[in-house]
Amino acid sequence: MSTTTAAQKTTRTLDDATVRFCGDSGDGMQLAGSQFTNTSALVGNDIATFPDFPAEIRAPRGTLAGVSGFQIHFSSKDIYTPGDTVDALVAMNPAALATNIGDLRSGGILIANSDAFDAKGLEQAGYKTNPLEDGTLKSHRVHSVDMTKLTRSAVEGMGLSVKESDKCRNFFAMGLVFWLYDRPLEPTLRFIDEKFGRKAEVAQANTAALKAGYHYGETVEAISTQFHVPKAKLAPGTYTSIVGNTALAWGMMTAARLSGKRLFLGAYPITPASDILHELAKHKNFDVLTFQAEDEIAAMTATIGAAFAGAMAITASSGPGIALKAEGMGLAVMTELPMIVINVQRGGPSTGLPTKTEQADLLQAMFGRNGECPIPVIAASSPADCFEISQEAWRLAVRYMTPVLLLTDGYIANGSEPWRIPNFADLPKIEVKHPGPQANGDAFLPYKRDERLARPWALPGTVGLEHRIGGLEKQDITGNVSYDPANHQHMVNTRAQKVANIANDIPPQKLDGPATGDLLVLSWGGTYGACATAVHNVQAKGKSVTHCHLRYLNPLPKELGNILSRFKKVLIPELNMGQLKTVIRAKYLVDAIGLNKVQGKPFSVAEVVEKIESLLKGDTKDSQAKPEPIDSETTIKAVLEKVAHGG
Amino acid sequence: MSVDIQLPVLKPTDFASDQDVRWCPGCGDYAILAQMKKVMPTLGIPREKIVFISGIGCSSRFPYYMNTYGMHSIHGRAPAVATGLKAVRPDLNVWVITGDGDGLSIGGNHLMHAIRRNLDINIVLFNNRIYGLTKGQYSPTSPLGKKTKSTPMGAIDNPLNPLSIAIGCEATFVARTIDTEIKHLGEVLKRAAEHPGTAFVEVYQNCNVFNDGAWAYAKERETKADTTLELVHGKPLIFGKNREKGIRLNGMDPEVVELGKGVSEDDLLFHDEKAPEPSLAYLLSRMRFEDGFPEPIGVFRCVEKPQYDDMINEQIETAINERGKGDLDKLFRSGDTWDVA
């Protein structure tokens, strides 16, 4: 490593910056990203992250298919998205460069591990010449760093094999980027100590690599500027950085405590929902039962059994798993038992894009069951929102004795943001009632309803309340099997009305912007950040546009029809082909316009801004986001050439 | 479980619900229902602690006719519903009522996993070798060549043997009985109820509308002594009208032998329901009438193993003992935190 004295460096202060680490899926990029995230949160920035990894656990090393990335947007202001374009890109190999360079802004910093740009690496990524040398990257500030060599020399003499030494490269890269953005090393040093403490030589080597990277930034002359992003002005409180799936698991545990219930999760492993199972399985001392079922159907029906038993019963899956649960959800509707079905949406149809985000299960959630089978549907808007919405889902489930579908998506589930930690004692209790024993010999009436149309939740074990429920149509009040035509009509109406009644029990729909005007941007779920930021950007230019973000999708807020009628145009940006738009057009006869994207990626702010501005200028048409520029020269063409040559 | 027979507070009629029983007249299900109502008061379990869960099919109407808690769930899923119920509420006495189609076809996966988990539940499979509720298609236990509405030229699927399946799934209690052998039926149900862990009971049940006489050989007074064999723990396998025949092992295979002609009882296979290895139970389950064997009835296997419902709750207790009852405020602050003033 260079021993020259620290070069003359300048420091620039920025409002915000976006960094992406990318490399082979075995390069430890998710770890680098999450460490950078935690450190940025600890220094007081607002943060938003976007991990992006391949479906294959270990695709062949060095290939385009094996590239894994982690993007962090950190800021001194409020931010809602992980950033459209990247200010600094760390590429550990040519494949990572090829698949990510399109997102690096013009003038952005590229830090490339030049040791990986050998003939084999270049060929695997489809490069004919070395992009670090052939001038194709001249619109970026390129730093070719021989990271492999530098890391090996930093850990020399610590008793590691070459292979083990190379595993420290991500720490070298982290160290360099930590210096570049003026971040402290201490949180990562603490992490190394906790994670590798038992393997002293690994801990020592990772520490050495991290520091070597940091000192490299400090000393190498080619990197002349260090950037500083000051603290954000967040609301007072204690914060932690939280990932969506963790927030959801904690939210469910909190809801169980607030209602005095055991928590039961029935689940079958599926990306990107499995982390909910993993998180809950850790917390058995909170009286959390996790049941890894034999399949999605068993996960669903065991959840129904647990609900009948009196637990707070939940199941978590993703689109294909939800499809398998559909019949069970019908039984949950018919038996009118409270439970939560979580769909962490991913790209579909079929197996689709397991690790990529999409919002294309909305209509499945609303209508994807046989018969007239209404289920309340709510959607989380951000990683931290997963905490609160879990409690809201349970509140609705028990107040209305109904399954509730809670939608998140891969982007929210794996993304993270600062979360202001609540005090448990300050959270509102969730009231649950069970009828008590009945010794007078009167028949118990399991389908006698309260003013909200909810039936009683009578628990097995209660004397005198013995009753039978099931999937056959029920006679109202008695719950006995009934094939009576008038009763069936009445029960279908009643179940629909019960769900519709929830609209009287939810907060008024908020608007961000004027109450009337030329354009309303109507969004739901995980697109909140991109839509809110886009609307703020356009508003900042003095134009009139209003944002309405829906948390409740079934039933929709009762004032929504009125809101829609006060705007000349309604834009619905969705990561699907127009599913909310279909619902809105059908329900309110509003000629809503769609901005649609199904590319496995969230909206960029720029995409939404562009459509808003186009609509304000007279555009009236639906449109699709243009696919982000993948490096077509090196990827698609390379594939086609290989195919042409019989490769 | 304590099953001392004290003066029963409840009578069989206390377990009858107010619903009209709507099986076809002459259906074997009536006898099973009657025996179940008789067994219930002898178990010493309060009525409100008993739950019957079923799937879909004729047998699955069962819960409606029992004045206990119950759920008539969806096709094949009763074992999974019961798993969620029993995991959360180990205090409940849980029964799964299923059939050959419900349990072995659409719900085969759930049945397999419920059995291997060894939850303390009782699974009663009514085997009539036909789909009754859908009016007469062949089932997973219909014999090869069986002509039904969906197999006009005869079934070409090899039938499943419910007990072989259960034993293959590491069942700790496996038994077989017959709807018309009401005393035996009642005894087997009681043994099942008393077994800690999953008890799997196959009941030969006659569907007099779509598959009448499917078990005639095992039920008719004239033939049953020769076509069935009542298993008794610790006793030799003897059958026949005059108890003149027995089962002997010939290498790995059972064979029917006549007693007396140089063969004594001591030469016969002795039943051992407690055998740690399930090999004997499996061998017994493979003895079929069409292969020239009497079909055993009674308890094939009864061993004890840890139960899922106990273990899932013990893990919670252990976690609480080791880490203390979970504190959410602590959990929320378990990662790196920072304060904003």
Short mmCIF file of N, CA, C and O in Angstrom, two decimals, chain A residues 91-194:
data_model
loop_
_atom_site.label_atom_id
_atom_site.label_comp_id
_atom_site.label_asym_id
_atom_site.label_seq_id
_atom_site.Cartn_x
_atom_site.Cartn_y
_atom_site.Cartn_z
N ALA A 91 -18.02 -0.92 -8.67
CA ALA A 91 -18.22 -2.12 -9.48
C ALA A 91 -17.06 -3.07 -9.23
O ALA A 91 -15.91 -2.76 -9.52
N MET A 92 -17.38 -4.23 -8.70
CA MET A 92 -16.34 -5.18 -8.32
C MET A 92 -15.86 -6.03 -9.48
O MET A 92 -14.85 -6.71 -9.36
N ASN A 93 -16.60 -6.02 -10.59
CA ASN A 93 -16.16 -6.79 -11.76
C ASN A 93 -16.83 -6.25 -13.03
O ASN A 93 -17.72 -5.39 -12.95
N PRO A 94 -16.41 -6.70 -14.20
CA PRO A 94 -16.97 -6.16 -15.45
C PRO A 94 -18.47 -6.40 -15.59
O PRO A 94 -19.20 -5.54 -16.10
N ALA A 95 -18.95 -7.56 -15.11
CA ALA A 95 -20.39 -7.84 -15.23
C ALA A 95 -21.18 -6.82 -14.42
O ALA A 95 -22.25 -6.36 -14.85
N ALA A 96 -20.69 -6.48 -13.25
CA ALA A 96 -21.37 -5.49 -12.41
C ALA A 96 -21.35 -4.12 -13.10
O ALA A 96 -22.34 -3.38 -13.07
N LEU A 97 -20.26 -3.82 -13.75
CA LEU A 97 -20.18 -2.54 -14.47
C LEU A 97 -21.20 -2.53 -15.61
O LEU A 97 -21.97 -1.57 -15.77
N ALA A 98 -21.22 -3.60 -16.38
CA ALA A 98 -22.10 -3.65 -17.55
C ALA A 98 -23.56 -3.49 -17.17
O ALA A 98 -24.31 -2.80 -17.85
N THR A 99 -23.96 -4.10 -16.08
CA THR A 99 -25.39 -4.07 -15.73
C THR A 99 -25.78 -2.83 -14.93
O THR A 99 -26.96 -2.57 -14.76
N ASN A 100 -24.81 -2.07 -14.45
CA ASN A 100 -25.16 -0.94 -13.58
C ASN A 100 -24.73 0.43 -14.10
O ASN A 100 -25.19 1.45 -13.60
N ILE A 101 -23.83 0.46 -15.08
CA ILE A 101 -23.27 1.74 -15.51
C ILE A 101 -24.35 2.68 -16.04
O ILE A 101 -24.23 3.91 -15.92
N GLY A 102 -25.42 2.11 -16.57
CA GLY A 102 -26.51 2.95 -17.10
C GLY A 102 -27.14 3.84 -16.06
O GLY A 102 -27.75 4.86 -16.39
N ASP A 103 -27.04 3.46 -14.80
CA ASP A 103 -27.66 4.26 -13.74
C ASP A 103 -26.73 5.31 -13.14
O ASP A 103 -27.14 6.12 -12.31
N LEU A 104 -25.45 5.28 -13.54
CA LEU A 104 -24.51 6.27 -12.99
C LEU A 104 -24.70 7.58 -13.76
O LEU A 104 -24.67 7.61 -14.99
N ARG A 105 -24.91 8.65 -13.00
CA ARG A 105 -25.19 9.92 -13.67
C ARG A 105 -23.93 10.40 -14.40
O ARG A 105 -22.81 10.02 -14.05
N SER A 106 -24.16 11.24 -15.36
CA SER A 106 -23.05 11.82 -16.08
C SER A 106 -22.19 12.61 -15.09
O SER A 106 -22.71 13.37 -14.27
N GLY A 107 -20.90 12.39 -15.11
CA GLY A 107 -20.02 13.06 -14.14
C GLY A 107 -19.92 12.32 -12.83
O GLY A 107 -19.20 12.75 -11.93
N GLY A 108 -20.63 11.21 -12.71
CA GLY A 108 -20.61 10.43 -11.47
C GLY A 108 -19.29 9.68 -11.32
O GLY A 108 -18.52 9.52 -12.26
N ILE A 109 -19.07 9.22 -10.08
CA ILE A 109 -17.80 8.56 -9.76
C ILE A 109 -17.95 7.05 -9.94
O ILE A 109 -18.90 6.45 -9.42
N LEU A 110 -17.02 6.46 -10.67
CA LEU A 110 -16.99 5.01 -10.79
C LEU A 110 -15.73 4.50 -10.10
O LEU A 110 -14.62 4.93 -10.43
N ILE A 111 -15.92 3.62 -9.13
CA ILE A 111 -14.78 2.96 -8.50
C ILE A 111 -14.82 1.51 -8.94
O ILE A 111 -15.77 0.78 -8.61
N ALA A 112 -13.85 1.11 -9.76
CA ALA A 112 -13.87 -0.24 -10.31
C ALA A 112 -12.68 -1.03 -9.81
O ALA A 112 -11.57 -0.50 -9.70
N ASN A 113 -12.95 -2.29 -9.50
CA ASN A 113 -11.86 -3.18 -9.11
C ASN A 113 -11.14 -3.63 -10.38
O ASN A 113 -11.53 -4.61 -11.02
N SER A 114 -10.08 -2.91 -10.75
CA SER A 114 -9.44 -3.15 -12.05
C SER A 114 -8.85 -4.55 -12.16
O SER A 114 -8.73 -5.09 -13.24
N ASP A 115 -8.54 -5.17 -11.01
CA ASP A 115 -7.98 -6.53 -11.06
C ASP A 115 -8.95 -7.54 -11.66
O ASP A 115 -8.53 -8.58 -12.16
N ALA A 116 -10.24 -7.24 -11.57
CA ALA A 116 -11.23 -8.19 -12.09
C ALA A 116 -11.46 -8.00 -13.59
O ALA A 116 -12.17 -8.78 -14.21
N PHE A 117 -10.88 -6.94 -14.14
CA PHE A 117 -11.10 -6.66 -15.56
C PHE A 117 -10.05 -7.36 -16.41
O PHE A 117 -9.35 -6.73 -17.22
N ASP A 118 -9.92 -8.65 -16.20
CA ASP A 118 -8.99 -9.43 -17.01
C ASP A 118 -9.76 -10.01 -18.20
O ASP A 118 -10.97 -9.79 -18.34
N ALA A 119 -9.04 -10.74 -19.05
CA ALA A 119 -9.65 -11.22 -20.29
C ALA A 119 -10.91 -12.03 -20.03
O ALA A 119 -11.93 -11.84 -20.68
N LYS A 120 -10.85 -12.92 -19.02
CA LYS A 120 -12.01 -13.78 -18.75
C LYS A 120 -13.21 -12.96 -18.26
O LYS A 120 -14.34 -13.13 -18.71
N GLY A 121 -12.92 -12.04 -17.30
CA GLY A 121 -13.99 -11.22 -16.75
C GLY A 121 -14.65 -10.37 -17.82
O GLY A 121 -15.88 -10.24 -17.87
N LEU A 122 -13.83 -9.80 -18.70
CA LEU A 122 -14.37 -8.96 -19.77
C LEU A 122 -15.23 -9.79 -20.71
O LEU A 122 -16.31 -9.37 -21.11
N GLU A 123 -14.76 -10.98 -21.01
CA GLU A 123 -15.50 -11.82 -21.93
C GLU A 123 -16.85 -12.23 -21.33
O GLU A 123 -17.89 -12.21 -22.01
N GLN A 124 -16.83 -12.58 -20.04
CA GLN A 124 -18.08 -12.99 -19.39
C GLN A 124 -19.11 -11.88 -19.41
O GLN A 124 -20.30 -12.12 -19.46
N ALA A 125 -18.65 -10.63 -19.35
CA ALA A 125 -19.57 -9.50 -19.35
C ALA A 125 -19.88 -9.03 -20.77
O ALA A 125 -20.67 -8.12 -20.96
N GLY A 126 -19.27 -9.65 -21.75
CA GLY A 126 -19.55 -9.30 -23.14
C GLY A 126 -18.75 -8.11 -23.65
O GLY A 126 -19.08 -7.54 -24.69
N TYR A 127 -17.70 -7.72 -22.95
CA TYR A 127 -16.87 -6.60 -23.40
C TYR A 127 -15.80 -7.11 -24.37
O TYR A 127 -15.11 -8.10 -24.09
N LYS A 128 -15.63 -6.40 -25.50
CA LYS A 128 -14.56 -6.76 -26.45
C LYS A 128 -13.26 -6.09 -26.03
O LYS A 128 -12.17 -6.62 -26.22
N THR A 129 -13.40 -4.86 -25.51
CA THR A 129 -12.22 -4.15 -25.03
C THR A 129 -12.50 -3.72 -23.59
O THR A 129 -13.65 -3.73 -23.15
N ASN A 130 -11.44 -3.36 -22.88
CA ASN A 130 -11.60 -3.01 -21.46
C ASN A 130 -12.20 -1.60 -21.34
O ASN A 130 -11.56 -0.61 -21.71
N PRO A 131 -13.41 -1.51 -20.82
CA PRO A 131 -14.06 -0.19 -20.75
C PRO A 131 -13.31 0.80 -19.86
O PRO A 131 -13.49 2.01 -19.99
N LEU A 132 -12.49 0.27 -18.95
CA LEU A 132 -11.74 1.19 -18.07
C LEU A 132 -10.63 1.88 -18.85
O LEU A 132 -10.08 2.89 -18.41
N GLU A 133 -10.32 1.33 -20.02
CA GLU A 133 -9.19 1.86 -20.78
C GLU A 133 -9.55 2.37 -22.16
O GLU A 133 -8.78 3.12 -22.77
N ASP A 134 -10.72 1.97 -22.67
CA ASP A 134 -11.00 2.28 -24.08
C ASP A 134 -11.72 3.61 -24.29
O ASP A 134 -12.14 3.93 -25.40
N GLY A 135 -11.90 4.38 -23.22
CA GLY A 135 -12.47 5.71 -23.39
C GLY A 135 -13.98 5.77 -23.40
O GLY A 135 -14.58 6.84 -23.44
N THR A 136 -14.66 4.58 -23.31
CA THR A 136 -16.13 4.60 -23.36
C THR A 136 -16.75 5.20 -22.10
O THR A 136 -17.92 5.54 -22.08
N LEU A 137 -15.97 5.33 -21.03
CA LEU A 137 -16.53 5.83 -19.77
C LEU A 137 -16.12 7.28 -19.52
O LEU A 137 -16.12 7.74 -18.38
N LYS A 138 -15.80 7.99 -20.60
CA LYS A 138 -15.18 9.31 -20.36
C LYS A 138 -16.14 10.34 -19.76
O LYS A 138 -15.71 11.34 -19.23
N SER A 139 -17.45 10.07 -19.81
CA SER A 139 -18.35 11.03 -19.17
C SER A 139 -18.45 10.80 -17.66
O SER A 139 -19.20 11.48 -16.98
N HIS A 140 -17.73 9.83 -17.14
CA HIS A 140 -17.71 9.59 -15.69
C HIS A 140 -16.31 9.81 -15.14
O HIS A 140 -15.34 9.79 -15.88
N ARG A 141 -16.23 10.00 -13.83
CA ARG A 141 -14.91 10.10 -13.19
C ARG A 141 -14.51 8.69 -12.76
O ARG A 141 -15.05 8.15 -11.78
N VAL A 142 -13.62 8.09 -13.50
CA VAL A 142 -13.29 6.68 -13.30
C VAL A 142 -12.06 6.53 -12.39
O VAL A 142 -11.03 7.16 -12.64
N HIS A 143 -12.23 5.74 -11.35
CA HIS A 143 -11.08 5.39 -10.52
C HIS A 143 -10.87 3.89 -10.61
O HIS A 143 -11.65 3.11 -10.06
N SER A 144 -9.83 3.50 -11.36
CA SER A 144 -9.49 2.08 -11.44
C SER A 144 -8.61 1.77 -10.24
O SER A 144 -7.53 2.33 -10.10
N VAL A 145 -9.09 0.90 -9.39
CA VAL A 145 -8.35 0.59 -8.16
C VAL A 145 -8.06 -0.91 -8.16
O VAL A 145 -8.98 -1.72 -8.32
N ASP A 146 -6.81 -1.27 -8.02
CA ASP A 146 -6.50 -2.70 -8.01
C ASP A 146 -6.80 -3.28 -6.63
O ASP A 146 -5.92 -3.58 -5.83
N MET A 147 -8.08 -3.41 -6.39
CA MET A 147 -8.57 -3.79 -5.06
C MET A 147 -8.11 -5.15 -4.61
O MET A 147 -7.85 -5.37 -3.43
N THR A 148 -8.06 -6.09 -5.54
CA THR A 148 -7.66 -7.45 -5.16
C THR A 148 -6.23 -7.42 -4.62
O THR A 148 -5.97 -7.92 -3.51
N LYS A 149 -5.34 -6.78 -5.36
CA LYS A 149 -3.93 -6.72 -4.92
C LYS A 149 -3.80 -5.94 -3.62
O LYS A 149 -3.11 -6.37 -2.69
N LEU A 150 -4.48 -4.80 -3.55
CA LEU A 150 -4.37 -3.96 -2.35
C LEU A 150 -4.91 -4.69 -1.12
O LEU A 150 -4.35 -4.58 -0.02
N THR A 151 -6.01 -5.41 -1.32
CA THR A 151 -6.58 -6.13 -0.18
C THR A 151 -5.65 -7.26 0.25
O THR A 151 -5.39 -7.45 1.45
N ARG A 152 -5.12 -8.00 -0.75
CA ARG A 152 -4.22 -9.09 -0.40
C ARG A 152 -3.02 -8.58 0.39
O ARG A 152 -2.60 -9.18 1.38
N SER A 153 -2.48 -7.44 -0.03
CA SER A 153 -1.30 -6.96 0.68
C SER A 153 -1.68 -6.43 2.06
O SER A 153 -0.91 -6.54 3.01
N ALA A 154 -2.91 -5.90 2.18
CA ALA A 154 -3.33 -5.39 3.51
C ALA A 154 -3.47 -6.52 4.52
O ALA A 154 -3.27 -6.30 5.72
N VAL A 155 -3.84 -7.71 4.05
CA VAL A 155 -4.10 -8.80 5.00
C VAL A 155 -2.96 -9.81 5.02
O VAL A 155 -3.06 -10.86 5.64
N GLU A 156 -1.89 -9.48 4.33
CA GLU A 156 -0.76 -10.40 4.24
C GLU A 156 -0.22 -10.72 5.64
O GLU A 156 -0.18 -9.84 6.51
N GLY A 157 0.15 -11.94 5.81
CA GLY A 157 0.77 -12.33 7.09
C GLY A 157 -0.25 -12.59 8.18
O GLY A 157 0.11 -12.79 9.33
N MET A 158 -1.53 -12.58 7.85
CA MET A 158 -2.55 -12.83 8.89
C MET A 158 -3.03 -14.27 8.85
O MET A 158 -4.01 -14.63 9.50
N GLY A 159 -2.39 -15.06 8.04
CA GLY A 159 -2.70 -16.49 8.01
C GLY A 159 -3.90 -16.85 7.16
O GLY A 159 -4.48 -17.92 7.33
N LEU A 160 -4.29 -15.98 6.24
CA LEU A 160 -5.43 -16.28 5.39
C LEU A 160 -4.97 -16.82 4.05
O LEU A 160 -3.93 -16.41 3.53
N SER A 161 -5.77 -17.73 3.49
CA SER A 161 -5.49 -18.21 2.13
C SER A 161 -5.82 -17.07 1.16
O SER A 161 -6.45 -16.08 1.53
N VAL A 162 -5.40 -17.27 -0.10
CA VAL A 162 -5.70 -16.25 -1.11
C VAL A 162 -7.21 -16.06 -1.24
O VAL A 162 -7.72 -14.95 -1.30
N LYS A 163 -7.91 -17.18 -1.23
CA LYS A 163 -9.37 -17.13 -1.36
C LYS A 163 -9.99 -16.35 -0.20
O LYS A 163 -10.88 -15.52 -0.38
N GLU A 164 -9.50 -16.66 0.99
CA GLU A 164 -10.03 -15.96 2.17
C GLU A 164 -9.66 -14.47 2.13
O GLU A 164 -10.46 -13.61 2.51
N SER A 165 -8.45 -14.19 1.66
CA SER A 165 -8.03 -12.79 1.57
C SER A 165 -8.95 -12.02 0.64
O SER A 165 -9.38 -10.90 0.93
N ASP A 166 -9.30 -12.67 -0.49
CA ASP A 166 -10.15 -11.98 -1.47
C ASP A 166 -11.55 -11.71 -0.94
O ASP A 166 -12.25 -10.82 -1.41
N LYS A 167 -11.95 -12.51 0.05
CA LYS A 167 -13.27 -12.28 0.66
C LYS A 167 -13.32 -10.97 1.45
O LYS A 167 -14.39 -10.51 1.83
N CYS A 168 -12.16 -10.38 1.72
CA CYS A 168 -12.11 -9.11 2.47
C CYS A 168 -12.26 -7.89 1.55
O CYS A 168 -12.29 -6.76 2.03
N ARG A 169 -12.34 -8.15 0.24
CA ARG A 169 -12.37 -7.03 -0.71
C ARG A 169 -13.54 -6.08 -0.49
O ARG A 169 -13.42 -4.88 -0.69
N ASN A 170 -14.68 -6.65 -0.08
CA ASN A 170 -15.82 -5.74 0.13
C ASN A 170 -15.53 -4.75 1.25
O ASN A 170 -16.00 -3.61 1.21
N PHE A 171 -14.73 -5.18 2.23
CA PHE A 171 -14.39 -4.23 3.31
C PHE A 171 -13.44 -3.15 2.80
O PHE A 171 -13.54 -2.00 3.21
N PHE A 172 -12.55 -3.52 1.88
CA PHE A 172 -11.70 -2.51 1.28
C PHE A 172 -12.56 -1.48 0.54
O PHE A 172 -12.39 -0.26 0.71
N ALA A 173 -13.50 -1.99 -0.26
CA ALA A 173 -14.38 -1.09 -1.02
C ALA A 173 -15.18 -0.19 -0.08
O ALA A 173 -15.30 1.03 -0.30
N MET A 174 -15.67 -0.79 1.00
CA MET A 174 -16.42 0.01 1.99
C MET A 174 -15.53 1.11 2.56
O MET A 174 -15.95 2.27 2.65
N GLY A 175 -14.33 0.74 2.93
CA GLY A 175 -13.42 1.71 3.53
C GLY A 175 -13.21 2.90 2.61
O GLY A 175 -13.27 4.06 3.04
N LEU A 176 -13.02 2.60 1.34
CA LEU A 176 -12.79 3.67 0.37
C LEU A 176 -14.00 4.60 0.26
O LEU A 176 -13.88 5.82 0.26
N VAL A 177 -15.20 3.99 0.19
CA VAL A 177 -16.41 4.81 0.05
C VAL A 177 -16.72 5.53 1.37
O VAL A 177 -17.21 6.66 1.36
N PHE A 178 -16.40 4.91 2.47
CA PHE A 178 -16.56 5.60 3.76
C PHE A 178 -15.72 6.87 3.78
O PHE A 178 -16.16 7.92 4.24
N TRP A 179 -14.49 6.77 3.26
CA TRP A 179 -13.67 7.98 3.22
C TRP A 179 -14.28 9.01 2.27
O TRP A 179 -14.42 10.18 2.60
N LEU A 180 -14.69 8.50 1.09
CA LEU A 180 -15.20 9.41 0.06
C LEU A 180 -16.37 10.24 0.58
O LEU A 180 -16.52 11.40 0.23
N TYR A 181 -17.21 9.63 1.42
CA TYR A 181 -18.39 10.34 1.92
C TYR A 181 -18.27 10.67 3.41
O TYR A 181 -19.27 10.90 4.08
N ASP A 182 -17.03 10.67 3.89
CA ASP A 182 -16.78 11.19 5.23
C ASP A 182 -17.62 10.49 6.31
O ASP A 182 -18.30 11.14 7.11
N ARG A 183 -17.60 9.17 6.28
CA ARG A 183 -18.36 8.38 7.27
C ARG A 183 -17.39 7.76 8.27
O ARG A 183 -16.29 7.36 7.89
N PRO A 184 -17.77 7.63 9.52
CA PRO A 184 -16.89 7.00 10.51
C PRO A 184 -16.80 5.48 10.31
O PRO A 184 -17.74 4.86 9.82
N LEU A 185 -15.70 4.91 10.70
CA LEU A 185 -15.51 3.46 10.58
C LEU A 185 -16.02 2.69 11.80
O LEU A 185 -16.22 1.49 11.73
N GLU A 186 -16.22 3.41 12.92
CA GLU A 186 -16.48 2.71 14.19
C GLU A 186 -17.68 1.75 14.12
O GLU A 186 -17.57 0.61 14.60
N PRO A 187 -18.82 2.16 13.55
CA PRO A 187 -19.93 1.19 13.55
C PRO A 187 -19.56 -0.11 12.84
O PRO A 187 -19.96 -1.20 13.26
N THR A 188 -18.80 0.00 11.76
CA THR A 188 -18.41 -1.21 11.02
C THR A 188 -17.37 -2.01 11.80
O THR A 188 -17.41 -3.25 11.80
N LEU A 189 -16.48 -1.32 12.48
CA LEU A 189 -15.51 -2.04 13.32
C LEU A 189 -16.23 -2.81 14.42
O LEU A 189 -15.89 -3.96 14.71
N ARG A 190 -17.25 -2.18 14.98
CA ARG A 190 -18.06 -2.88 16.00
C ARG A 190 -18.74 -4.10 15.40
O ARG A 190 -18.76 -5.17 15.98
N PHE A 191 -19.27 -3.90 14.18
CA PHE A 191 -19.94 -5.00 13.49
C PHE A 191 -18.98 -6.17 13.26
O PHE A 191 -19.32 -7.34 13.49
N ILE A 192 -17.76 -5.83 12.79
CA ILE A 192 -16.77 -6.88 12.52
C ILE A 192 -16.48 -7.66 13.80
O ILE A 192 -16.42 -8.88 13.81
N ASP A 193 -16.36 -6.91 14.86
CA ASP A 193 -16.06 -7.54 16.14
C ASP A 193 -17.17 -8.51 16.57
O ASP A 193 -16.91 -9.62 17.01
N GLU A 194 -18.43 -8.06 16.38
CA GLU A 194 -19.57 -8.91 16.77
C GLU A 194 -19.71 -10.12 15.86
O GLU A 194 -19.97 -11.23 16.30
#
